[in-house]
Amino acid sequence: MTDRQRPTANDFPFAISLKSFTFAAQLFILNKNREMNNYELMVIFTPVLSEEDFKATQNKFTAFVKENGGKVVHDNPWGLKSLAYPIQKKTTGLYWVMEYYAPSDFNEKLKIQILRDETVLRFMATKLDKYAVEYNARKRSGVPSGTEKAEA
């Protein structure tokens, strides 16, 4: 192959698919900053919020993460779901999940902000290990994770 020729897929026997590449790129980005930890935040908001208020509250928390040196990897508004048990006499709630990485001291600041918000019914922040980060990245990119149900 000369310098002027472009390489093709045949030149590389170990060529990977585009989905695998995006997965590998996501893992590289997540692992680039080793001093930060990966977290997942699940929040249940009160069901009386309008769609605009729900999005504004999500944007408020994502902006707070970014302002404090973190990075939002993915957020997923699940919408209105029924609760397993009533919370403040409400049987439904608006669920929202956000995956982010931030310094370890950031979660206390985030906890204070969440507790100040009257629209939050419950929340839980979980530190993700490398296997959970890998699973979430695969799930987002569409690569089979091995936990899906087989179709008949």
PDB file of C-alpha atoms in Angstrom:
ATOM      1  CA  MET A   1       0.000   0.000   0.000  1.00  0.00           C
ATOM      2  CA  THR A   2       1.494   3.358  -0.992  1.00  0.00           C
ATOM      3  CA  ASP A   3       1.182   6.588   0.968  1.00  0.00           C
ATOM      4  CA  ARG A   4      -1.466   7.947  -1.376  1.00  0.00           C
ATOM      5  CA  GLN A   5      -3.839   4.988  -1.181  1.00  0.00           C
ATOM      6  CA  ARG A   6      -6.592   4.949   1.401  1.00  0.00           C
ATOM      7  CA  PRO A   7      -6.761   1.832   3.568  1.00  0.00           C
ATOM      8  CA  THR A   8      -9.763  -0.413   3.117  1.00  0.00           C
ATOM      9  CA  ALA A   9     -11.430  -2.895   5.445  1.00  0.00           C
ATOM     10  CA  ASN A  10      -9.530  -5.697   3.712  1.00  0.00           C
ATOM     11  CA  ASP A  11      -6.221  -4.177   4.856  1.00  0.00           C
ATOM     12  CA  PHE A  12      -7.188  -4.719   8.497  1.00  0.00           C
ATOM     13  CA  PRO A  13      -8.235  -8.247   9.463  1.00  0.00           C
ATOM     14  CA  PHE A  14      -9.202  -7.019  12.921  1.00  0.00           C
ATOM     15  CA  ALA A  15     -11.616  -4.362  11.653  1.00  0.00           C
ATOM     16  CA  ILE A  16     -14.514  -3.738  14.015  1.00  0.00           C
ATOM     17  CA  SER A  17     -18.052  -2.676  13.299  1.00  0.00           C
ATOM     18  CA  LEU A  18     -19.292   0.864  13.797  1.00  0.00           C
ATOM     19  CA  LYS A  19     -21.371  -0.100  16.850  1.00  0.00           C
ATOM     20  CA  SER A  20     -18.359  -1.712  18.488  1.00  0.00           C
ATOM     21  CA  PHE A  21     -16.260   1.346  17.711  1.00  0.00           C
ATOM     22  CA  THR A  22     -18.731   3.725  19.309  1.00  0.00           C
ATOM     23  CA  PHE A  23     -18.859   1.465  22.350  1.00  0.00           C
ATOM     24  CA  ALA A  24     -15.056   1.453  22.575  1.00  0.00           C
ATOM     25  CA  ALA A  25     -14.970   5.230  22.137  1.00  0.00           C
ATOM     26  CA  GLN A  26     -17.505   5.704  24.935  1.00  0.00           C
ATOM     27  CA  LEU A  27     -15.460   3.536  27.277  1.00  0.00           C
ATOM     28  CA  PHE A  28     -12.314   5.478  26.412  1.00  0.00           C
ATOM     29  CA  ILE A  29     -14.024   8.776  27.181  1.00  0.00           C
ATOM     30  CA  LEU A  30     -15.417   7.463  30.455  1.00  0.00           C
ATOM     31  CA  ASN A  31     -12.087   6.038  31.592  1.00  0.00           C
ATOM     32  CA  LYS A  32     -10.014   9.034  30.467  1.00  0.00           C
ATOM     33  CA  ASN A  33     -10.538  10.848  33.758  1.00  0.00           C
ATOM     34  CA  ARG A  34      -9.604   8.322  36.401  1.00  0.00           C
ATOM     35  CA  GLU A  35      -9.938  10.740  39.330  1.00  0.00           C
ATOM     36  CA  MET A  36     -13.676  10.984  38.697  1.00  0.00           C
ATOM     37  CA  ASN A  37     -16.207   8.306  39.532  1.00  0.00           C
ATOM     38  CA  ASN A  38     -19.176   7.123  37.503  1.00  0.00           C
ATOM     39  CA  TYR A  39     -22.610   7.526  39.083  1.00  0.00           C
ATOM     40  CA  GLU A  40     -26.237   6.905  38.243  1.00  0.00           C
ATOM     41  CA  LEU A  41     -28.952   9.102  39.721  1.00  0.00           C
ATOM     42  CA  MET A  42     -32.593   8.075  39.760  1.00  0.00           C
ATOM     43  CA  VAL A  43     -35.138  10.685  40.781  1.00  0.00           C
ATOM     44  CA  ILE A  44     -38.884  10.340  41.282  1.00  0.00           C
ATOM     45  CA  PHE A  45     -40.660  13.659  40.841  1.00  0.00           C
ATOM     46  CA  THR A  46     -44.177  14.498  41.902  1.00  0.00           C
ATOM     47  CA  PRO A  47     -46.721  13.540  39.197  1.00  0.00           C
ATOM     48  CA  VAL A  48     -48.407  16.962  39.175  1.00  0.00           C
ATOM     49  CA  LEU A  49     -45.525  18.558  37.219  1.00  0.00           C
ATOM     50  CA  SER A  50     -46.259  19.757  33.722  1.00  0.00           C
ATOM     51  CA  GLU A  51     -44.055  18.556  30.859  1.00  0.00           C
ATOM     52  CA  GLU A  52     -42.248  21.907  30.767  1.00  0.00           C
ATOM     53  CA  ASP A  53     -41.584  21.863  34.517  1.00  0.00           C
ATOM     54  CA  PHE A  54     -40.363  18.270  34.305  1.00  0.00           C
ATOM     55  CA  LYS A  55     -37.867  19.181  31.557  1.00  0.00           C
ATOM     56  CA  ALA A  56     -36.815  22.380  33.345  1.00  0.00           C
ATOM     57  CA  THR A  57     -36.062  20.450  36.524  1.00  0.00           C
ATOM     58  CA  GLN A  58     -34.046  17.880  34.569  1.00  0.00           C
ATOM     59  CA  ASN A  59     -32.082  20.681  32.910  1.00  0.00           C
ATOM     60  CA  LYS A  60     -31.467  22.284  36.292  1.00  0.00           C
ATOM     61  CA  PHE A  61     -29.824  19.136  37.657  1.00  0.00           C
ATOM     62  CA  THR A  62     -27.809  18.438  34.501  1.00  0.00           C
ATOM     63  CA  ALA A  63     -26.555  22.043  34.534  1.00  0.00           C
ATOM     64  CA  PHE A  64     -25.614  21.650  38.199  1.00  0.00           C
ATOM     65  CA  VAL A  65     -23.525  18.584  37.354  1.00  0.00           C
ATOM     66  CA  LYS A  66     -21.744  20.447  34.553  1.00  0.00           C
ATOM     67  CA  GLU A  67     -21.143  23.561  36.678  1.00  0.00           C
ATOM     68  CA  ASN A  68     -19.380  21.495  39.328  1.00  0.00           C
ATOM     69  CA  GLY A  69     -16.907  19.817  36.993  1.00  0.00           C
ATOM     70  CA  GLY A  70     -18.913  16.708  36.147  1.00  0.00           C
ATOM     71  CA  LYS A  71     -20.080  15.401  32.813  1.00  0.00           C
ATOM     72  CA  VAL A  72     -23.492  13.980  31.990  1.00  0.00           C
ATOM     73  CA  VAL A  73     -23.044  10.757  30.031  1.00  0.00           C
ATOM     74  CA  HIS A  74     -26.718   9.992  29.440  1.00  0.00           C
ATOM     75  CA  ASP A  75     -30.108  10.935  30.808  1.00  0.00           C
ATOM     76  CA  ASN A  76     -33.322   9.050  30.326  1.00  0.00           C
ATOM     77  CA  PRO A  77     -36.746  10.403  31.340  1.00  0.00           C
ATOM     78  CA  TRP A  78     -38.909   7.355  31.959  1.00  0.00           C
ATOM     79  CA  GLY A  79     -42.074   9.384  32.416  1.00  0.00           C
ATOM     80  CA  LEU A  80     -45.077   8.581  34.589  1.00  0.00           C
ATOM     81  CA  LYS A  81     -44.916   5.217  36.377  1.00  0.00           C
ATOM     82  CA  SER A  82     -46.883   3.755  39.248  1.00  0.00           C
ATOM     83  CA  LEU A  83     -45.139   3.526  42.612  1.00  0.00           C
ATOM     84  CA  ALA A  84     -44.771   0.319  44.603  1.00  0.00           C
ATOM     85  CA  TYR A  85     -46.218   2.086  47.640  1.00  0.00           C
ATOM     86  CA  PRO A  86     -47.751   5.548  48.177  1.00  0.00           C
ATOM     87  CA  ILE A  87     -45.349   8.427  48.834  1.00  0.00           C
ATOM     88  CA  GLN A  88     -46.907  11.616  50.224  1.00  0.00           C
ATOM     89  CA  LYS A  89     -50.337  10.198  49.286  1.00  0.00           C
ATOM     90  CA  LYS A  90     -49.296   9.843  45.639  1.00  0.00           C
ATOM     91  CA  THR A  91     -49.427   6.514  43.813  1.00  0.00           C
ATOM     92  CA  THR A  92     -47.586   7.619  40.651  1.00  0.00           C
ATOM     93  CA  GLY A  93     -44.397   9.540  39.974  1.00  0.00           C
ATOM     94  CA  LEU A  94     -42.313  10.926  37.127  1.00  0.00           C
ATOM     95  CA  TYR A  95     -39.116   8.889  36.883  1.00  0.00           C
ATOM     96  CA  TRP A  96     -35.811  10.232  35.552  1.00  0.00           C
ATOM     97  CA  VAL A  97     -32.431   8.474  35.352  1.00  0.00           C
ATOM     98  CA  MET A  98     -29.141  10.278  34.723  1.00  0.00           C
ATOM     99  CA  GLU A  99     -25.714   8.696  34.314  1.00  0.00           C
ATOM    100  CA  TYR A 100     -22.806  11.045  34.979  1.00  0.00           C
ATOM    101  CA  TYR A 101     -19.253  11.147  36.199  1.00  0.00           C
ATOM    102  CA  ALA A 102     -18.023  13.632  38.735  1.00  0.00           C
ATOM    103  CA  PRO A 103     -15.574  14.018  41.615  1.00  0.00           C
ATOM    104  CA  SER A 104     -16.441  11.997  44.691  1.00  0.00           C
ATOM    105  CA  ASP A 105     -17.152  15.077  46.845  1.00  0.00           C
ATOM    106  CA  PHE A 106     -19.776  16.295  44.372  1.00  0.00           C
ATOM    107  CA  ASN A 107     -22.549  13.960  45.559  1.00  0.00           C
ATOM    108  CA  GLU A 108     -22.979  15.828  48.849  1.00  0.00           C
ATOM    109  CA  LYS A 109     -23.563  19.080  46.945  1.00  0.00           C
ATOM    110  CA  LEU A 110     -26.030  17.315  44.662  1.00  0.00           C
ATOM    111  CA  LYS A 111     -27.849  15.801  47.638  1.00  0.00           C
ATOM    112  CA  ILE A 112     -28.333  19.257  49.158  1.00  0.00           C
ATOM    113  CA  GLN A 113     -29.751  20.607  45.890  1.00  0.00           C
ATOM    114  CA  ILE A 114     -32.127  17.670  45.506  1.00  0.00           C
ATOM    115  CA  LEU A 115     -33.386  17.936  49.089  1.00  0.00           C
ATOM    116  CA  ARG A 116     -34.116  21.647  48.545  1.00  0.00           C
ATOM    117  CA  ASP A 117     -36.337  20.848  45.573  1.00  0.00           C
ATOM    118  CA  GLU A 118     -39.966  20.350  46.624  1.00  0.00           C
ATOM    119  CA  THR A 119     -40.871  18.449  43.456  1.00  0.00           C
ATOM    120  CA  VAL A 120     -38.643  15.472  44.330  1.00  0.00           C
ATOM    121  CA  LEU A 121     -40.381  12.577  46.084  1.00  0.00           C
ATOM    122  CA  ARG A 122     -37.388  10.195  46.250  1.00  0.00           C
ATOM    123  CA  PHE A 123     -33.897   9.949  44.811  1.00  0.00           C
ATOM    124  CA  MET A 124     -31.001   7.534  44.843  1.00  0.00           C
ATOM    125  CA  ALA A 125     -27.444   8.062  43.632  1.00  0.00           C
ATOM    126  CA  THR A 126     -25.396   4.917  42.987  1.00  0.00           C
ATOM    127  CA  LYS A 127     -21.691   4.619  42.257  1.00  0.00           C
ATOM    128  CA  LEU A 128     -21.198   2.437  39.185  1.00  0.00           C
ATOM    129  CA  ASP A 129     -18.357  -0.038  38.906  1.00  0.00           C
ATOM    130  CA  LYS A 130     -16.621  -0.701  35.597  1.00  0.00           C
ATOM    131  CA  TYR A 131     -18.983  -3.563  34.760  1.00  0.00           C
ATOM    132  CA  ALA A 132     -22.088  -1.408  35.213  1.00  0.00           C
ATOM    133  CA  VAL A 133     -20.561   1.363  33.085  1.00  0.00           C
ATOM    134  CA  GLU A 134     -19.743  -1.171  30.374  1.00  0.00           C
ATOM    135  CA  TYR A 135     -23.259  -2.651  30.539  1.00  0.00           C
ATOM    136  CA  ASN A 136     -24.898   0.795  30.267  1.00  0.00           C
ATOM    137  CA  ALA A 137     -22.679   1.771  27.325  1.00  0.00           C
ATOM    138  CA  ARG A 138     -23.508  -1.468  25.518  1.00  0.00           C
ATOM    139  CA  LYS A 139     -27.203  -1.044  26.184  1.00  0.00           C
ATOM    140  CA  ARG A 140     -27.168   2.513  24.781  1.00  0.00           C
ATOM    141  CA  SER A 141     -25.198   1.557  21.670  1.00  0.00           C
ATOM    142  CA  GLY A 142     -27.424  -1.418  20.840  1.00  0.00           C
ATOM    143  CA  VAL A 143     -24.771  -4.115  21.303  1.00  0.00           C
ATOM    144  CA  PRO A 144     -26.405  -7.254  22.795  1.00  0.00           C
ATOM    145  CA  SER A 145     -25.567  -7.580  26.475  1.00  0.00           C
ATOM    146  CA  GLY A 146     -26.616 -11.195  26.907  1.00  0.00           C
ATOM    147  CA  THR A 147     -29.440 -10.417  29.327  1.00  0.00           C
ATOM    148  CA  GLU A 148     -32.173  -9.921  26.726  1.00  0.00           C
ATOM    149  CA  LYS A 149     -34.965 -12.453  26.479  1.00  0.00           C
ATOM    150  CA  ALA A 150     -34.803 -14.808  23.532  1.00  0.00           C
ATOM    151  CA  GLU A 151     -37.544 -14.323  20.972  1.00  0.00           C
ATOM    152  CA  ALA A 152     -39.530 -17.391  19.973  1.00  0.00           C
TER     153      ALA A 152
END
